Amino acid sequence: MNVFAIAICDDDPESQDEIVRILQTHPEHKSFQLWIYSSGEDLCRQVLECQRAFDLIILDIRLKAMDGVRVGELLRQADAGKYTSILFISADTGYAMSLFDLRPLNFLIKPIPSEKLLHSIDAAIALCRDNGTCFAYQYNRVFYKIPYYKILYFESKAKQMLVHCTDTADPVCFYGRIGDVAETVSQKDFLQIHYSFIVNWIHVKKVMSDTVMLDNGTALPISRGFRKSVQEKLIRFLGKE
């Protein structure tokens, strides 16, 4: 599988180490990329300010300052945390009912049973594969994810891919080929209209014979070689609405 991004938020170093140890026994552990946080504030800052999207957050409820329930509420309010699986952990069983509105993946009691944690990891991986909510890329040996709905279009330029998003003025970039990106997003509502452009259908406002207009006012050309395939895909997309 692709990289599976996991955040562990627990202010107990021994608990952090135990979770990491269990994760390393999972058959797909080599695809895991782990971030360790000792406070809910640090985790929220990464998600809210840096828009870092995780596939799974393992979140202790009894944190020293901001408790895990409040962290979960803030994460669910953020675009980057709406679709993340959240696995709550605690030594106290009394929190179970208060977590209902936060759509938890599971709630495990400390000390964490290895089998139940691994089963929860399997469930989170399955959800990630089913939902496919983010585009993943690597830059400077670090993996990032962008929710698909935020992407306006991909642009190929000088051996780099630029990702133009709804919430940033400047595009993010990574080294890659547009053919590889097109294959990655082929099952999503994306449309390659040019040798340099792939657009997100949900942000297309108007399609003309040689131009696509996006809802932010950007106009992109449709190259002659893609006009037939664009027409065919438009029929498919319109049939879904």
mmCIF file of C-alpha atoms in Angstrom:
data_model
loop_
_atom_site.group_PDB
_atom_site.id
_atom_site.type_symbol
_atom_site.label_atom_id
_atom_site.label_comp_id
_atom_site.label_asym_id
_atom_site.label_seq_id
_atom_site.Cartn_x
_atom_site.Cartn_y
_atom_site.Cartn_z
ATOM 1 C CA MET A 1 0.000 0.000 0.000
ATOM 2 C CA ASN A 2 0.981 3.675 -0.141
ATOM 3 C CA VAL A 3 2.330 5.491 2.905
ATOM 4 C CA PHE A 4 -0.090 5.306 5.837
ATOM 5 C CA ALA A 5 0.299 8.383 8.043
ATOM 6 C CA ILE A 6 -0.248 7.815 11.766
ATOM 7 C CA ALA A 7 -0.124 10.383 14.565
ATOM 8 C CA ILE A 8 0.323 9.177 18.150
ATOM 9 C CA CYS A 9 -0.691 11.739 20.767
ATOM 10 C CA ASP A 10 0.082 10.660 24.325
ATOM 11 C CA ASP A 11 1.970 12.490 27.083
ATOM 12 C CA ASP A 12 3.322 9.262 28.588
ATOM 13 C CA PRO A 13 6.641 8.253 26.922
ATOM 14 C CA GLU A 14 6.214 4.618 27.983
ATOM 15 C CA SER A 15 2.785 4.499 26.376
ATOM 16 C CA GLN A 16 4.189 6.068 23.202
ATOM 17 C CA ASP A 17 6.921 3.423 23.059
ATOM 18 C CA GLU A 18 4.432 0.598 23.618
ATOM 19 C CA ILE A 19 2.171 1.803 20.812
ATOM 20 C CA VAL A 20 5.138 2.093 18.446
ATOM 21 C CA ARG A 21 6.284 -1.410 19.426
ATOM 22 C CA ILE A 22 2.870 -2.874 18.631
ATOM 23 C CA LEU A 23 2.645 -0.994 15.332
ATOM 24 C CA GLN A 24 5.985 -2.437 14.278
ATOM 25 C CA THR A 25 4.488 -5.933 14.470
ATOM 26 C CA HIS A 26 1.821 -5.117 11.880
ATOM 27 C CA PRO A 27 2.386 -6.844 8.497
ATOM 28 C CA GLU A 28 2.303 -3.480 6.693
ATOM 29 C CA HIS A 29 4.398 -1.540 9.208
ATOM 30 C CA LYS A 30 7.016 -0.596 6.588
ATOM 31 C CA SER A 31 4.434 1.642 4.941
ATOM 32 C CA PHE A 32 3.674 3.466 8.210
ATOM 33 C CA GLN A 33 4.960 6.990 8.706
ATOM 34 C CA LEU A 34 4.709 7.972 12.371
ATOM 35 C CA TRP A 35 4.475 11.355 14.083
ATOM 36 C CA ILE A 36 4.711 11.472 17.886
ATOM 37 C CA TYR A 37 3.067 14.250 19.906
ATOM 38 C CA SER A 38 3.146 14.747 23.665
ATOM 39 C CA SER A 39 0.384 17.348 23.756
ATOM 40 C CA GLY A 40 -2.944 17.908 22.097
ATOM 41 C CA GLU A 41 -1.975 21.499 21.360
ATOM 42 C CA ASP A 42 0.988 20.430 19.232
ATOM 43 C CA LEU A 43 -1.137 17.944 17.299
ATOM 44 C CA CYS A 44 -3.881 20.508 16.661
ATOM 45 C CA ARG A 45 -1.338 23.094 15.564
ATOM 46 C CA GLN A 46 0.053 20.718 12.941
ATOM 47 C CA VAL A 47 -3.397 19.864 11.610
ATOM 48 C CA LEU A 48 -4.988 23.319 11.824
ATOM 49 C CA GLU A 49 -2.052 25.510 10.799
ATOM 50 C CA CYS A 50 0.033 23.214 8.622
ATOM 51 C CA GLN A 51 -2.967 21.347 7.203
ATOM 52 C CA ARG A 52 -1.192 18.050 7.800
ATOM 53 C CA ALA A 53 -3.630 15.229 7.059
ATOM 54 C CA PHE A 54 -3.256 11.909 8.869
ATOM 55 C CA ASP A 55 -4.870 8.600 7.979
ATOM 56 C CA LEU A 56 -5.100 7.632 11.645
ATOM 57 C CA ILE A 57 -4.684 9.467 14.941
ATOM 58 C CA ILE A 58 -4.161 7.431 18.105
ATOM 59 C CA LEU A 59 -5.285 9.892 20.747
ATOM 60 C CA ASP A 60 -5.024 9.638 24.528
ATOM 61 C CA ILE A 61 -7.963 11.264 26.298
ATOM 62 C CA ARG A 62 -6.281 12.205 29.578
ATOM 63 C CA LEU A 63 -3.709 14.720 28.361
ATOM 64 C CA LYS A 64 -2.244 17.298 30.744
ATOM 65 C CA ALA A 65 -3.594 20.517 29.212
ATOM 66 C CA MET A 66 -6.077 20.154 26.356
ATOM 67 C CA ASP A 67 -7.814 16.795 26.839
ATOM 68 C CA GLY A 68 -8.326 14.329 24.018
ATOM 69 C CA VAL A 69 -12.064 14.966 23.719
ATOM 70 C CA ARG A 70 -11.442 18.660 23.005
ATOM 71 C CA VAL A 71 -8.643 17.751 20.605
ATOM 72 C CA GLY A 72 -11.038 15.430 18.789
ATOM 73 C CA GLU A 73 -13.634 18.199 18.521
ATOM 74 C CA LEU A 74 -11.119 20.610 16.992
ATOM 75 C CA LEU A 75 -9.842 17.983 14.577
ATOM 76 C CA ARG A 76 -13.332 17.174 13.350
ATOM 77 C CA GLN A 77 -13.976 20.876 12.734
ATOM 78 C CA ALA A 78 -10.837 21.175 10.574
ATOM 79 C CA ASP A 79 -10.883 20.228 6.898
ATOM 80 C CA ALA A 80 -7.710 18.181 7.331
ATOM 81 C CA GLY A 81 -9.241 16.186 10.210
ATOM 82 C CA LYS A 82 -12.798 15.579 9.035
ATOM 83 C CA TYR A 83 -12.096 12.211 7.454
ATOM 84 C CA THR A 84 -9.226 11.022 9.638
ATOM 85 C CA SER A 85 -9.797 7.852 11.645
ATOM 86 C CA ILE A 86 -9.427 8.627 15.360
ATOM 87 C CA LEU A 87 -8.635 5.832 17.792
ATOM 88 C CA PHE A 88 -9.119 7.011 21.378
ATOM 89 C CA ILE A 89 -7.218 5.415 24.244
ATOM 90 C CA SER A 90 -7.505 5.910 28.009
ATOM 91 C CA ALA A 91 -7.070 4.197 31.359
ATOM 92 C CA ASP A 92 -10.530 5.488 32.283
ATOM 93 C CA THR A 93 -13.604 3.699 30.907
ATOM 94 C CA GLY A 94 -15.946 6.584 31.664
ATOM 95 C CA TYR A 95 -15.368 8.483 28.420
ATOM 96 C CA ALA A 96 -16.965 6.054 25.971
ATOM 97 C CA MET A 97 -20.365 7.760 25.590
ATOM 98 C CA SER A 98 -18.879 11.272 25.293
ATOM 99 C CA LEU A 99 -16.979 10.184 22.168
ATOM 100 C CA PHE A 100 -20.034 9.219 20.125
ATOM 101 C CA ASP A 101 -20.344 12.513 18.209
ATOM 102 C CA LEU A 102 -16.658 12.424 17.255
ATOM 103 C CA ARG A 103 -17.112 9.307 15.104
ATOM 104 C CA PRO A 104 -14.289 7.346 16.740
ATOM 105 C CA LEU A 105 -12.773 4.354 15.005
ATOM 106 C CA ASN A 106 -12.578 2.643 18.387
ATOM 107 C CA PHE A 107 -11.961 3.239 22.083
ATOM 108 C CA LEU A 108 -9.317 1.087 23.756
ATOM 109 C CA ILE A 109 -8.580 0.843 27.455
ATOM 110 C CA LYS A 110 -4.989 0.995 28.730
ATOM 111 C CA PRO A 111 -2.911 -1.053 28.964
ATOM 112 C CA ILE A 112 -3.588 -1.379 25.244
ATOM 113 C CA PRO A 113 -4.172 -4.975 24.076
ATOM 114 C CA SER A 114 -1.916 -5.673 21.092
ATOM 115 C CA GLU A 115 -4.535 -7.711 19.249
ATOM 116 C CA LYS A 116 -7.207 -5.017 19.528
ATOM 117 C CA LEU A 117 -4.829 -2.268 18.451
ATOM 118 C CA LEU A 118 -3.714 -4.262 15.410
ATOM 119 C CA HIS A 119 -7.344 -4.987 14.546
ATOM 120 C CA SER A 120 -8.073 -1.238 14.719
ATOM 121 C CA ILE A 121 -5.118 -0.567 12.424
ATOM 122 C CA ASP A 122 -6.576 -3.020 9.907
ATOM 123 C CA ALA A 123 -9.921 -1.222 10.091
ATOM 124 C CA ALA A 124 -8.290 2.195 9.563
ATOM 125 C CA ILE A 125 -6.310 0.928 6.564
ATOM 126 C CA ALA A 126 -9.486 -0.535 5.040
ATOM 127 C CA LEU A 127 -11.316 2.772 5.515
ATOM 128 C CA CYS A 128 -8.447 4.678 3.967
ATOM 129 C CA ARG A 129 -8.472 2.422 0.920
ATOM 130 C CA ASP A 130 -12.242 2.671 0.565
ATOM 131 C CA ASN A 131 -12.448 6.427 0.990
ATOM 132 C CA GLY A 132 -9.317 7.468 -0.882
ATOM 133 C CA THR A 133 -9.872 10.997 0.383
ATOM 134 C CA CYS A 134 -6.345 12.385 -0.053
ATOM 135 C CA PHE A 135 -3.684 12.724 -2.707
ATOM 136 C CA ALA A 136 -0.303 11.643 -1.325
ATOM 137 C CA TYR A 137 3.064 12.897 -2.541
ATOM 138 C CA GLN A 138 6.676 13.042 -1.384
ATOM 139 C CA TYR A 139 8.944 16.072 -1.261
ATOM 140 C CA ASN A 140 12.420 16.214 0.303
ATOM 141 C CA ARG A 141 11.893 12.707 1.713
ATOM 142 C CA VAL A 142 8.765 13.745 3.619
ATOM 143 C CA PHE A 143 5.305 12.463 2.719
ATOM 144 C CA TYR A 144 2.340 14.825 2.551
ATOM 145 C CA LYS A 145 -1.359 14.441 1.847
ATOM 146 C CA ILE A 146 -3.895 16.863 0.403
ATOM 147 C CA PRO A 147 -7.662 16.236 0.570
ATOM 148 C CA TYR A 148 -8.878 15.760 -2.996
ATOM 149 C CA TYR A 149 -11.681 18.271 -2.632
ATOM 150 C CA LYS A 150 -9.124 21.041 -2.008
ATOM 151 C CA ILE A 151 -7.274 20.451 -5.275
ATOM 152 C CA LEU A 152 -8.219 22.774 -8.141
ATOM 153 C CA TYR A 153 -5.805 21.353 -10.680
ATOM 154 C CA PHE A 154 -2.413 19.748 -11.241
ATOM 155 C CA GLU A 155 0.148 21.442 -13.466
ATOM 156 C CA SER A 156 3.261 19.888 -14.977
ATOM 157 C CA LYS A 157 6.131 22.350 -15.208
ATOM 158 C CA ALA A 158 9.891 21.830 -15.617
ATOM 159 C CA LYS A 159 9.976 18.253 -14.265
ATOM 160 C CA GLN A 160 7.850 19.243 -11.294
ATOM 161 C CA MET A 161 4.195 18.815 -10.498
ATOM 162 C CA LEU A 162 2.442 21.856 -9.067
ATOM 163 C CA VAL A 163 -0.730 21.303 -7.048
ATOM 164 C CA HIS A 164 -3.020 24.337 -7.063
ATOM 165 C CA CYS A 165 -5.406 24.287 -4.095
ATOM 166 C CA THR A 166 -8.443 26.213 -2.917
ATOM 167 C CA ASP A 167 -6.892 27.420 0.342
ATOM 168 C CA THR A 168 -3.392 28.521 -0.707
ATOM 169 C CA ALA A 169 -2.245 31.264 -3.056
ATOM 170 C CA ASP A 170 0.954 29.450 -4.017
ATOM 171 C CA PRO A 171 0.923 25.864 -5.295
ATOM 172 C CA VAL A 172 2.696 23.048 -3.508
ATOM 173 C CA CYS A 173 5.185 21.124 -5.607
ATOM 174 C CA PHE A 174 6.901 17.779 -5.897
ATOM 175 C CA TYR A 175 8.986 15.991 -8.508
ATOM 176 C CA GLY A 176 6.899 13.765 -10.718
ATOM 177 C CA ARG A 177 5.308 13.104 -14.096
ATOM 178 C CA ILE A 178 1.820 14.079 -15.117
ATOM 179 C CA GLY A 179 1.210 10.579 -16.487
ATOM 180 C CA ASP A 180 1.788 9.075 -13.053
ATOM 181 C CA VAL A 181 -0.525 11.628 -11.428
ATOM 182 C CA ALA A 182 -3.202 10.957 -14.047
ATOM 183 C CA GLU A 183 -3.036 7.252 -13.274
ATOM 184 C CA THR A 184 -3.244 7.893 -9.510
ATOM 185 C CA VAL A 185 -6.380 10.044 -9.813
ATOM 186 C CA SER A 186 -7.964 8.058 -12.658
ATOM 187 C CA GLN A 187 -10.705 6.677 -10.390
ATOM 188 C CA LYS A 188 -11.475 10.124 -8.958
ATOM 189 C CA ASP A 189 -13.345 13.011 -10.574
ATOM 190 C CA PHE A 190 -10.294 14.417 -12.299
ATOM 191 C CA LEU A 191 -9.973 15.255 -15.949
ATOM 192 C CA GLN A 192 -6.746 15.556 -17.939
ATOM 193 C CA ILE A 193 -7.352 18.326 -20.467
ATOM 194 C CA HIS A 194 -3.809 19.045 -21.619
ATOM 195 C CA TYR A 195 -0.306 17.581 -21.555
ATOM 196 C CA SER A 196 0.316 19.964 -18.653
ATOM 197 C CA PHE A 197 -3.033 20.108 -16.816
ATOM 198 C CA ILE A 198 -5.365 17.822 -14.864
ATOM 199 C CA VAL A 199 -8.445 19.536 -13.409
ATOM 200 C CA ASN A 200 -10.769 18.575 -10.567
ATOM 201 C CA TRP A 201 -14.294 18.212 -11.963
ATOM 202 C CA ILE A 202 -15.945 19.473 -8.769
ATOM 203 C CA HIS A 203 -14.262 22.858 -9.351
ATOM 204 C CA VAL A 204 -15.130 23.116 -13.049
ATOM 205 C CA LYS A 205 -17.599 25.951 -13.651
ATOM 206 C CA LYS A 206 -17.724 25.962 -17.443
ATOM 207 C CA VAL A 207 -16.357 23.876 -20.313
ATOM 208 C CA MET A 208 -15.909 25.373 -23.778
ATOM 209 C CA SER A 209 -14.481 23.844 -26.947
ATOM 210 C CA ASP A 210 -10.912 24.776 -26.093
ATOM 211 C CA THR A 211 -11.029 26.085 -22.512
ATOM 212 C CA VAL A 212 -12.042 24.976 -19.028
ATOM 213 C CA MET A 213 -13.096 27.627 -16.524
ATOM 214 C CA LEU A 214 -12.705 26.814 -12.820
ATOM 215 C CA ASP A 215 -14.819 28.222 -10.017
ATOM 216 C CA ASN A 216 -11.973 30.466 -8.835
ATOM 217 C CA GLY A 217 -11.810 32.178 -12.243
ATOM 218 C CA THR A 218 -8.810 30.264 -13.607
ATOM 219 C CA ALA A 219 -9.039 29.464 -17.321
ATOM 220 C CA LEU A 220 -7.042 26.501 -18.629
ATOM 221 C CA PRO A 221 -6.634 25.340 -22.246
ATOM 222 C CA ILE A 222 -7.895 22.035 -23.619
ATOM 223 C CA SER A 223 -5.287 20.752 -26.048
ATOM 224 C CA ARG A 224 -6.436 19.275 -29.365
ATOM 225 C CA GLY A 225 -5.208 15.803 -28.464
ATOM 226 C CA PHE A 226 -7.452 15.646 -25.379
ATOM 227 C CA ARG A 227 -10.686 17.091 -26.768
ATOM 228 C CA LYS A 228 -12.286 13.736 -27.586
ATOM 229 C CA SER A 229 -11.409 12.166 -24.235
ATOM 230 C CA VAL A 230 -12.629 15.316 -22.429
ATOM 231 C CA GLN A 231 -15.995 15.049 -24.175
ATOM 232 C CA GLU A 232 -16.293 11.358 -23.272
ATOM 233 C CA LYS A 233 -15.439 11.982 -19.627
ATOM 234 C CA LEU A 234 -17.794 14.922 -19.416
ATOM 235 C CA ILE A 235 -20.650 12.641 -20.448
ATOM 236 C CA ARG A 236 -19.631 10.193 -17.704
ATOM 237 C CA PHE A 237 -19.317 12.913 -15.057
ATOM 238 C CA LEU A 238 -22.644 14.503 -15.994
ATOM 239 C CA GLY A 239 -24.304 11.116 -15.783
ATOM 240 C CA LYS A 240 -23.232 10.854 -12.135
ATOM 241 C CA GLU A 241 -24.982 14.063 -11.114
#
